[in-house]
Amino acid sequence: MLSSVLIANRGEIAVRVMKTAKRLGLRTIAVYSEADAGAMHVRMADEAYCIGPAAARESYLVIEKIIAVAKQAKAEAIHPGYGFLSERAEFAEACAEAGIVFVGPPASAIRAMGLKDGAKALMQKAGVPVVPGYHGANQEPKFLKEKAYEIGYPVLIKAVAGGGGKGMKRVDKAVDFDEALASAQREAQGAFGDPRVLIEKYVLSPRHIEIQVFGDSHGNVVHLFERDCSLQRRHQKVIEEAPAPGMPAAMREAMGRAAVEAAKAVGYVGAGTVEFIADGSQGLQPDRFWFMEMNTRLQVEHPVTESITGQDLVEWQLRVASGERLPLLQENLSIEGHAVEARLYAEDPEKGFLPSTGKLHALEFGSAEGVRIDTGVEEGAEVSPYYDPMIAKIIAHGATRDEALDRLGAALAATVVAGPRTNVRFLKALTEAQGFREGDFDTGFIDRNVEALGAVPQPMDARAAAVGVLRLIQGDLKRLNQTGIDFRESPWEPAHADGFLLSNDPWKRKLAVVVDSETQNAVVTWSQSGPAVVFGTGAPVTPAAPTLYGFGPLFDFIYAGDKVSYPCDSKLVSAGDRVFVIRNGRQTEVRAFDPLDVDLDHLDGGGSVKAPMHGKVVQVFVEAGQQVAKGDRIAVIEAMKMEHTLVAPSDGTVTMVAVLAGEQVAEGAPVASIEAAEAQAA
Ligand code: ADP
Ligand code: ADP
Ligand code: MG
């Protein structure tokens, strides 16, 4: 076995790899960017080295820096994790040159599978079924359009160098082809520096089913069954499971065999995944699946395979990298029960899944039977704008699919995140969604059900907001009491300490608060039973146990006449001047309105275009003085691997452009101002 390993990655995967490496007695070496100095993977490692600024391009993606640290630390091996340098053949070569073991396949295998066109051609030769389409060299738009016609619509245009769903466009009709092609090429050029595309038949009712393969340096290759990753959004996986629902034994056989053939065809060593697309329109059938691509690394969703096989795939990787034989042969592998994984992301499903950054004021995972949590952050850490927004993976195993999904649902319900917004409620809804529960789903399931899954703008949670206001009042009363000020003269003025009211009218006042960045008026009424808070026409919230300060520190309260005990379905997290109320997995943030904290940008007629999150300006499309129409592109901002296009809120004239391409912007920073056409006319 190896004696030491450097993990060229961050976050949950760095932590996950280190856990196994430590268990096997290896010395672990971490690398980190300046933004990750206090990160969990850094603290966990036996040694850690800073490799540069936050931007991955200047740290985690710089091969020379990582090799230099490996040499300095005398690392015997490097594990690349996933993402970053994991699928860069040059990195595997650089390791070899430096005499360091690369925990992964040979550079030649990475290269052979690196470009989708070459990989498809190779697979076709090896007798593996590939998606019908054109993956040749001719990139002439007219020619490609003819090919699309021959293949038959709908087709999928894919970047040859693609990954992460970028540069991928579905085209349903010939009239849309030219535009889709141009846009796919533009995206591919921008993301991969390579505009080439291929055209594929778009498989209807597509199920994404992939096979985990493993090879050793002695020529053995096995597969560890399939994973179903059909629950996707924008071609990105959201929930993965194993085995695939409705998988006939004959099809598992056929897919396993094809995947092993694929791995053998490129002399594969280590962990890899062969991704297939299956036509699920008439149930899964052994002759209706096709090769899509091979990922030459450990996959994000590998824990579901570990759960059903009882194997530790990182241990397998380290053993194989040490030159050992595969721990088990095909006949010794079997499936036990069912496993599901959900990716917990810092993003806001109610706002188009916009990434959300900031400090994790609370992060709790309930512990439950059959549940595994893989994470790289803890309470107090920052979700930074520089990297992938994944907070954790929640994996549940059960005897049956229903049991696994129930356990996953329970684990999600017990998950508390305060600070950044997350998709936890969305994931919970998915575990309960009818079609998915019944195993009747394909990759379009999420898109077809966004509304039912709650991924649309929702009205303010008035009850949660009122509870938040109660907490703010409580906090202020405590503070006032500590400073010796007679709270009866405080702006809150609880009726009377002895509960005696001078007049029959309860004391009532309007209180401006900011709920989820919108200013709102709460109405606070003081009576013998303490303060009651209400928003609009909602039911008032009052503390259940009034004390001298209005109510006790334990937060039982009365809502619409019912006593609600804390903690029940709500959780309160106070952080400085803010309160986060998490109710049924949804966060409501409440803070006192500060009249001095005026948002000047709001005063310019609403024509200001602001950065929706921290990120990098990739492109600016307008300049001052230019006329724009409502919906015209103003700029593109990239954050956490996603691009967001900012558009003109109205017709008008650009009066100011505040950013340059390449620049980093903060959330809420002005990007441009547009004077609306009506304003000009007036
Ligand atoms: P998968 O099928 O495993 O999701 P992808 O090719 O989409 O494969 O990406 C692999 C994973 O690597 C992503 O899901 C993401 O979590 C991770 N990843 C990619 N790029 C980065 C990055 N810059 N930082 C952190 N993680 C990354
Ligand atoms: P990436 O490198 O971005 O992961 P893939 O080729 O693996 O690209 O495709 C990503 C996703 O796009 C798949 O998981 C699947 O949902 C969808 N997809 C890919 N090819 C097809 C196809 N031919 N028909 C239907 N859906 C497809
Ligand atoms: Mg893929």
Coordinates of C-alpha atoms in Angstrom, one line a residue, residues 20 28 48 58 97 103 165 201 215 245 296 326 368 378 401 425 441 456 471 550 605 620:
T20 CA -10.3 6.4 3.8
T28 CA -2.6 12.8 4.1
A48 CA -1.6 21.3 4.3
E58 CA -4.7 30.4 -9.9
E97 CA 7.2 12.7 -14.9
V103 CA -4.6 7.8 -8.4
G165 CA -24.1 20.2 -19.4
K201 CA -30.6 11.9 -31.8
G215 CA -9.9 -1.9 -13.6
P245 CA -35.9 1.4 -10.7
T296 CA -12.5 8.8 -16.1
L326 CA -9.0 -5.6 -7.6
A368 CA -30.7 8.5 11.4
E378 CA -19.5 23.0 9.0
R401 CA -36.4 1.8 -2.6
R425 CA -37.1 21.7 0.6
F441 CA -39.7 9.3 -14.4
V456 CA -41.3 29.0 -8.2
R471 CA -37.4 37.0 18.5
G550 CA -43.0 39.6 27.2
G605 CA -36.3 54.9 -11.1
V620 CA -20.6 43.2 -21.2

